[in-house]
Amino acid sequence: MGLFGIILSLGLLMYLAYRGINVLILAPLLSALAVLMSGGLPVLATYTQVFMESLGGYVITYFPLFLLGAIFGKVMADGGAARTIAERIVDWVGPGQAILAVVLACGVLTFGGVSLFVVAFAIYPIANALFRRADVPKRLLPAAIALGSFTFTMTAFPGTPAIQNAIPIPFFGTNVFAAPLFGTLAGIIMLGGGTLWLNRRRASAQGRGEGYGEHDSTGADSTLPSDVKLPNFAVAIAPVVAVIGLNALFTYVLIPMMSADYLAEPQYGETSLSSVAGIWAIIVSLTLSILLAIGLNWGRFKDVLETVNTGTMGSLLPVFNTASEVGYGAVIASLPAFGLIRDAVLGLFPNNPVASLAVAVNVLAGITGSASGGMSIALNALGEQFAEMGQAQGVSMELMHRVTALSSGGFDALPHNGAVITLLAITGLTHKKSYGDIFMVAVAIPVLATVTVIVLGSLGL
C-alpha cells in the first residue's frame, strides 16, 4: 500500500502540475497523501520536521544563486545588453541561418548567467521577426529557443553558472568546471545534433511548401522602444565574460588560497572549504558581474532600483517551487516503501554507480517536470550512497557531477515542464504544433549525449 501511495502521489504531482496547479500547493498535499497511505505515520510531524526542514535547508544553500541569477538576467535585459548580443549573433551568422542564430543567441545569454525565462522573453521578438523574414515555420521557434536555453548551456558546458551545474557541488566536492572534456563533448552533441534536426525539419517543411505561416500576435511580440540606444557589443558581452572568468579565478586561484579552518567549527556548519568553494565562487562572480553590468549601462536604465527589485522578486517563486519539490522528495525518501525504490535504483547497475545515478536523476526530473527539482530529490535521497559507491569503485567525482547535471536535463522537459509551458505561451503556440521538436532537441538528444558520456566514462576514457 505504501508503494502504491508513492506511485499515486508522484503520478498526481505530474498530472496536476501539467494542469497548472502550483507546486507550492501540490508538494505538501501530495506528500501528505503518500504519508497517509503508508499508514501509521504522523502527518503533521512529517510536514513540519521533514518537509519544511528540507525546504528550508535548500533555500539556505541555494537562494543566493537564484537571487543573483534573476537580478543579473533582469539587469542584462533592461540595460539592452541581451538585445545587443542577440542582434550581433544574427548579423554574424546571417538571416539565412535563422535557426542557428536563435540557438547561439540563447546559448550565449544563458551561459553568461541569464535566466532561461528572461532569455525566452528577450529573444522571442527578435527570433520571431527573423523566422518571419527567412520564412522558417514558426512552429520550430520554441524548439530553437529550448535548444539554446535549456540543454548544452544548462547542464553540459563546463563553467556554466546554471543552478543545475551548482547543485551537485556539495555532494561530490567538485566545482562548476567538473569533467570539462566530457561536458564539452556532451554540449557539442546537443548543439550539433539539435541544430541538425531543426534544419532538416526546416528543409522538409520548405519542400512541402510550408513557410512561416499565419499566426496571431502575442503579448511578447513587442520590442524595445525605438529611441533606446543599445550598448555596443563589447559593453554588452563584458558582464557575461566576467561571470565566466571571475568564476574560474575564484574557483581555481583565490578561494583555494584562503585560510578557512574556522569552517570546521559548529557555528559554520562543521564543513570544509572544498565543500563551499564552488558556491562561494558563483556568488562572488555573479555579484561583481551585476555591478559591472549596471555600471557599464547606467544611463540606459529607466530605473535601476526597479530593475533590481523586479529581479529580486522574480527569484522567489522559482526557488520556493524547487525547494518545495525538495521537501516533497525528502518526505517520499523518509517512507518505508521508498526503500524498495532505492534498492531497485541502486541495483539497476550495481557495478556502475554513474549509470544508476543517471537513471535516478532522469526519472525524478521527469516526474517532477523540473531539472533542479528532480536532481535535488535524487541527491538528497541517494547522493551519499552514490558518492560512496563511486569512491569504492574508483569513479571520478567530477564524472559523477557531470553525469548528474546532464541527467537532470533529459526527461525534465516532458510536456508538464514549467519552462516548456511558459515557452509555448510566450510564442503563442501549442504542444500539438511544437512539442515534438522540443522533445527531440531537449529530451531525446540530451539523453543520447548523457549515455555517450556514461559509456566513455565507464570505459575509463
XYZ file of C-alpha atoms in Angstrom:
461
model
C 0.000 0.000 0.000
C 2.861 2.350 0.812
C 4.488 1.762 -2.578
C 1.175 2.368 -4.325
C 0.819 5.584 -2.333
C 4.190 6.826 -3.567
C 3.354 5.974 -7.182
C -0.089 7.585 -6.922
C 1.375 10.678 -5.294
C 4.046 11.059 -7.971
C 1.516 10.499 -10.748
C -0.795 13.155 -9.344
C 2.104 15.573 -8.952
C 2.956 15.221 -12.638
C -0.645 15.379 -13.864
C -1.816 18.246 -11.667
C 1.314 20.293 -12.373
C 0.561 19.823 -16.079
C -2.947 21.080 -15.383
C -1.493 24.279 -13.970
C -1.689 23.812 -10.186
C 1.292 25.380 -8.452
C 3.809 23.026 -6.850
C 3.771 25.125 -3.666
C 0.288 23.712 -3.083
C 0.814 20.301 -4.641
C 4.042 19.310 -2.897
C 2.831 19.397 0.734
C -0.619 17.994 -0.087
C 0.660 15.089 -2.151
C 3.444 14.304 0.288
C 0.732 14.133 2.982
C -1.234 11.739 0.750
C 1.790 9.455 0.472
C 2.275 9.562 4.259
C -1.390 8.709 4.919
C -1.292 5.769 2.515
C 1.852 4.472 4.210
C -0.175 4.054 7.399
C 0.744 4.746 10.997
C 2.945 7.775 10.325
C 2.318 11.235 11.829
C 1.258 13.601 9.031
C 1.811 16.906 10.841
C 5.170 15.885 12.252
C 6.286 14.764 8.828
C 5.240 18.108 7.382
C 6.998 20.300 9.958
C 10.023 18.120 10.723
C 10.765 16.578 7.334
C 9.124 18.597 4.560
C 9.803 22.063 5.966
C 13.263 21.158 7.270
C 14.345 20.044 3.803
C 12.670 23.002 2.111
C 14.458 25.401 4.434
C 17.802 23.703 4.006
C 17.572 24.024 0.240
C 16.694 27.712 0.440
C 19.585 28.335 2.849
C 22.071 26.755 0.440
C 20.844 27.903 -2.968
C 18.766 31.056 -2.545
C 21.761 33.351 -3.231
C 22.238 31.711 -6.620
C 18.583 32.077 -7.601
C 18.545 35.663 -6.330
C 21.725 36.791 -8.060
C 20.889 34.930 -11.274
C 17.484 36.610 -11.508
C 18.933 40.074 -10.827
C 21.724 39.551 -13.353
C 19.241 38.465 -16.020
C 16.995 41.455 -15.381
C 19.927 43.867 -15.474
C 21.114 42.395 -18.786
C 17.623 42.686 -20.261
C 16.749 46.184 -19.017
C 20.152 47.601 -19.922
C 19.786 46.422 -23.526
C 22.768 44.046 -23.358
C 20.707 40.935 -24.069
C 19.221 42.564 -27.159
C 22.626 43.687 -28.445
C 24.119 40.208 -28.078
C 21.191 38.609 -29.903
C 21.292 41.068 -32.787
C 25.061 40.741 -33.204
C 24.849 36.970 -33.451
C 22.121 37.315 -36.070
C 24.437 39.624 -38.022
C 27.292 37.125 -37.788
C 25.508 34.004 -38.985
C 23.176 35.794 -41.409
C 19.402 35.681 -41.819
C 19.721 32.506 -43.870
C 20.791 30.701 -40.699
C 17.832 31.814 -38.625
C 17.694 28.670 -36.503
C 21.410 28.690 -35.675
C 21.273 32.415 -34.896
C 18.475 31.918 -32.347
C 20.179 28.911 -30.752
C 23.520 30.706 -30.389
C 21.942 33.912 -29.082
C 20.096 31.963 -26.382
C 23.202 29.925 -25.629
C 25.463 32.927 -25.123
C 22.993 34.578 -22.762
C 22.212 31.502 -20.666
C 25.880 30.514 -20.466
C 26.536 34.006 -19.192
C 24.095 33.503 -16.340
C 20.883 34.996 -17.728
C 17.783 33.053 -16.608
C 16.244 30.916 -19.349
C 12.878 32.584 -18.660
C 14.440 36.016 -19.168
C 16.176 34.800 -22.323
C 12.913 33.472 -23.749
C 11.200 36.834 -23.292
C 14.216 38.820 -24.513
C 14.950 36.703 -27.593
C 11.430 35.917 -28.808
C 10.641 39.269 -30.528
C 13.940 39.175 -32.435
C 13.697 35.467 -33.214
C 10.108 35.775 -34.391
C 10.983 38.591 -36.802
C 13.987 36.604 -38.058
C 11.916 33.465 -38.668
C 9.302 35.521 -40.494
C 11.904 37.174 -42.769
C 13.585 33.848 -43.519
C 10.165 32.153 -43.980
C 11.036 29.438 -41.437
C 7.969 27.697 -39.937
C 7.178 29.405 -36.664
C 6.304 26.050 -35.092
C 10.071 25.357 -34.951
C 10.778 28.512 -32.951
C 10.041 27.108 -29.454
C 12.421 24.209 -30.103
C 15.179 26.597 -31.252
C 14.822 28.656 -28.073
C 14.656 25.486 -25.963
C 17.820 24.109 -27.578
C 19.755 27.272 -26.850
C 18.336 27.843 -23.371
C 17.875 24.537 -21.563
C 20.261 21.994 -22.994
C 24.009 22.428 -23.545
C 24.424 25.652 -21.554
C 22.311 24.387 -18.665
C 23.956 21.044 -17.973
C 26.919 20.351 -20.246
C 29.478 23.046 -20.939
C 31.915 23.392 -18.019
C 31.746 26.656 -16.098
C 28.085 27.416 -16.708
C 26.607 29.208 -13.682
C 23.242 27.437 -14.109
C 21.786 26.121 -10.857
C 21.763 22.607 -12.369
C 25.555 22.783 -12.517
C 25.856 24.014 -8.928
C 23.577 21.625 -7.041
C 25.964 18.597 -7.269
C 28.904 20.574 -5.804
C 28.383 19.867 -2.077
C 27.557 16.209 -2.714
C 30.700 15.393 -4.674
C 33.134 18.115 -3.522
C 33.510 19.432 -7.064
C 33.018 22.763 -8.849
C 31.205 24.060 -11.929
C 34.117 23.109 -14.207
C 33.857 19.399 -13.327
C 34.788 16.921 -16.100
C 35.386 19.630 -18.732
C 36.144 17.270 -21.623
C 33.060 15.136 -21.085
C 30.933 18.228 -20.573
C 32.205 19.822 -23.767
C 31.616 16.617 -25.730
C 28.048 16.360 -24.451
C 27.453 20.023 -25.258
C 28.670 19.578 -28.822
C 26.368 16.578 -29.297
C 23.401 18.598 -28.041
C 24.215 21.736 -30.032
C 25.186 19.945 -33.247
C 22.505 17.285 -33.080
C 19.729 19.698 -32.160
C 20.656 22.226 -34.844
C 20.930 19.470 -37.463
C 17.486 18.146 -36.502
C 15.828 21.555 -36.724
C 17.479 22.423 -40.041
C 16.359 19.103 -41.506
C 12.832 19.801 -40.284
C 13.012 23.226 -41.900
C 14.170 21.747 -45.200
C 11.413 19.140 -45.095
C 8.780 21.816 -44.420
C 10.050 24.014 -47.245
C 9.982 21.008 -49.579
C 6.257 20.758 -48.858
C 5.827 24.480 -49.485
C 5.388 25.308 -45.792
C 6.684 28.720 -44.696
C 6.362 30.859 -41.598
C 2.580 30.515 -41.603
C -0.251 32.698 -40.383
C -0.127 33.428 -36.661
C -1.817 35.850 -34.316
C 0.421 38.275 -32.449
C 1.168 37.604 -28.785
C 1.811 39.869 -25.835
C 5.516 39.120 -26.122
C 5.826 40.406 -29.690
C 6.695 43.949 -28.641
C 10.293 45.145 -28.857
C 12.326 47.716 -27.018
C 11.333 51.328 -27.766
C 12.977 52.634 -30.907
C 14.536 55.571 -29.055
C 16.532 53.332 -26.699
C 20.226 53.444 -27.605
C 21.603 49.948 -27.185
C 25.138 49.330 -25.874
C 27.814 48.227 -28.312
C 28.720 44.549 -28.363
C 31.882 44.857 -26.260
C 29.956 46.575 -23.471
C 27.074 44.108 -23.736
C 29.213 40.973 -23.613
C 31.599 42.168 -20.874
C 29.392 41.076 -17.911
C 28.876 37.651 -19.499
C 32.627 37.182 -19.911
C 33.111 38.453 -16.357
C 30.797 35.807 -14.897
C 32.776 33.015 -16.530
C 36.237 34.488 -15.966
C 35.678 35.523 -12.359
C 34.119 32.160 -11.594
C 37.262 30.407 -12.806
C 39.544 32.865 -10.996
C 37.846 32.410 -7.631
C 37.384 28.652 -8.086
C 40.959 27.788 -9.004
C 43.096 30.605 -7.591
C 41.695 32.916 -4.964
C 39.426 30.731 -2.812
C 41.929 27.823 -2.551
C 44.446 30.369 -1.176
C 42.103 31.289 1.682
C 42.642 30.094 5.226
C 39.290 28.682 6.271
C 39.948 26.418 9.264
C 37.068 28.163 11.027
C 34.647 26.282 8.769
C 35.203 23.210 10.934
C 33.589 24.978 13.893
C 29.925 24.204 14.748
C 28.668 27.731 14.049
C 29.907 27.427 10.452
C 28.372 24.017 9.843
C 31.437 21.856 10.532
C 32.262 21.775 6.853
C 35.334 22.279 4.667
C 36.469 24.848 2.149
C 36.215 22.365 -0.719
C 32.524 21.820 0.072
C 31.607 25.500 -0.212
C 34.197 26.840 -2.649
C 32.059 26.229 -5.734
C 29.036 28.033 -4.270
C 31.191 30.907 -2.997
C 32.795 31.367 -6.413
C 29.432 31.663 -8.173
C 28.093 34.108 -5.560
C 31.086 36.427 -5.840
C 31.335 36.260 -9.647
C 27.620 36.989 -10.149
C 27.685 39.849 -7.643
C 30.652 41.545 -9.306
C 29.208 40.971 -12.778
C 25.894 42.555 -11.750
C 27.767 45.648 -10.572
C 29.737 45.699 -13.820
C 26.569 45.413 -15.947
C 24.917 48.243 -14.021
C 27.982 50.461 -14.230
C 28.511 49.940 -17.960
C 24.855 50.605 -18.801
C 23.969 53.131 -16.101
C 22.432 55.704 -18.415
C 20.264 53.155 -20.225
C 18.186 52.054 -17.240
C 14.824 53.632 -16.773
C 15.090 52.906 -13.038
C 17.971 50.795 -11.697
C 16.266 50.253 -8.365
C 13.127 48.995 -10.069
C 15.217 46.641 -12.200
C 16.978 45.175 -9.166
C 13.743 44.925 -7.189
C 11.942 43.197 -10.061
C 14.792 40.724 -10.461
C 14.769 40.075 -6.726
C 11.059 39.317 -6.660
C 11.434 37.177 -9.769
C 13.749 34.826 -7.879
C 11.263 33.958 -5.143
C 8.793 31.737 -6.990
C 11.457 29.609 -8.755
C 13.472 28.963 -5.590
C 10.427 28.086 -3.491
C 8.952 25.918 -6.247
C 12.173 23.926 -6.385
C 12.569 23.880 -2.598
C 9.008 22.555 -2.258
C 9.889 19.725 -4.628
C 12.943 19.009 -2.489
C 10.723 18.908 0.595
C 8.366 16.557 -1.210
C 11.281 14.311 -2.164
C 12.520 14.252 1.434
C 9.111 13.062 2.627
C 8.972 10.348 -0.025
C 12.509 9.271 0.874
C 11.521 9.002 4.560
C 8.734 6.499 3.884
C 9.407 2.788 4.483
C 8.266 1.849 0.965
C 10.884 4.134 -0.562
C 13.480 1.585 0.453
C 12.146 -0.673 -2.284
C 12.575 2.091 -4.867
C 16.036 2.974 -3.576
C 17.213 -0.615 -3.685
C 15.795 -1.038 -7.195
C 17.611 2.063 -8.466
C 20.869 1.176 -6.764
C 20.561 -2.375 -8.048
C 19.970 -1.447 -11.692
C 23.694 -1.207 -12.386
C 25.430 -2.489 -9.224
C 28.839 -2.180 -10.828
C 28.201 1.190 -12.437
C 27.077 3.905 -9.987
C 27.260 6.503 -12.767
C 24.564 4.742 -14.773
C 22.417 4.216 -11.663
C 22.745 7.884 -10.808
C 21.732 8.908 -14.337
C 18.573 6.787 -14.197
C 17.581 8.095 -10.758
C 18.021 11.757 -11.699
C 16.319 11.417 -15.069
C 13.307 9.589 -13.665
C 12.780 12.045 -10.814
C 13.344 15.060 -13.089
C 10.726 13.632 -15.430
C 8.226 13.002 -12.660
C 8.562 16.497 -11.199
C 8.986 18.266 -14.533
C 11.997 20.096 -13.101
C 15.700 19.592 -13.754
C 16.827 21.175 -10.496
C 13.929 19.677 -8.534
C 14.477 16.137 -9.764
C 18.222 16.374 -9.266
C 17.787 17.721 -5.751
C 15.346 14.985 -4.802
C 17.681 12.282 -6.119
C 20.784 13.691 -4.435
C 19.118 14.400 -1.111
C 17.732 10.866 -1.044
C 20.588 8.917 -2.610
C 23.525 11.284 -3.074
C 25.531 9.933 -0.159
C 25.104 6.341 -1.324
C 26.079 7.198 -4.888
C 29.176 9.072 -3.712
C 30.214 6.133 -1.531
C 29.643 3.673 -4.366
C 31.654 5.838 -6.724
C 34.554 6.219 -4.319
C 34.575 2.490 -3.566
C 34.825 1.717 -7.284
C 37.317 4.455 -8.093
C 34.890 6.561 -10.127
C 35.848 10.201 -10.536
C 33.643 12.540 -8.504
C 33.937 15.007 -11.399
C 32.349 12.434 -13.700
C 29.601 11.858 -11.125
C 28.966 15.604 -11.025
C 28.789 15.990 -14.790
C 26.534 12.975 -15.304
C 24.220 14.229 -12.555
C 23.913 17.604 -14.268
C 23.471 16.049 -17.718
C 20.819 13.641 -16.463
C 18.762 16.464 -14.980
C 18.387 17.909 -18.483
C 16.691 14.957 -20.150
C 13.256 13.846 -19.022
C 12.746 17.139 -17.204
C 11.474 18.700 -20.464
C 8.408 16.476 -20.733
C 5.131 18.265 -21.591
C 4.343 19.294 -17.982
C 7.671 21.117 -17.533
C 7.104 24.702 -16.433
C 9.681 26.140 -18.826
C 8.087 24.308 -21.770
C 4.632 25.582 -20.870
C 5.961 29.132 -20.429
C 7.852 28.995 -23.727
C 4.780 27.880 -25.650
C 2.748 30.641 -24.019
C 5.332 33.273 -24.992
C 5.398 32.124 -28.600
C 1.631 31.671 -28.864
C 1.951 28.047 -29.983
C 0.641 24.740 -28.645
C 2.032 21.377 -27.581
C 0.382 19.805 -30.623
C 2.206 22.119 -33.043
C 5.623 22.396 -31.440
C 6.268 19.870 -28.679
C 7.514 17.093 -30.969
C 10.545 19.163 -31.933
C 11.062 20.351 -28.356
C 11.127 16.688 -27.321
C 13.819 15.854 -29.851
C 16.182 18.730 -29.009
C 15.551 18.954 -25.243
C 14.887 15.317 -24.304
C 15.994 12.733 -26.870
C 19.319 14.257 -27.973
C 20.396 15.282 -24.419
C 19.677 11.720 -23.232
C 21.827 10.432 -26.101
C 24.613 12.804 -25.035
C 24.343 11.580 -21.440
C 24.515 7.934 -22.495
C 27.592 8.721 -24.587
C 29.363 10.282 -21.589
C 28.396 7.353 -19.341
C 29.754 4.818 -21.835
C 33.016 6.687 -22.382
C 33.417 7.392 -18.663
C 32.792 3.762 -17.796
C 35.483 2.722 -20.249
C 37.931 4.993 -18.424
C 38.446 7.284 -21.402
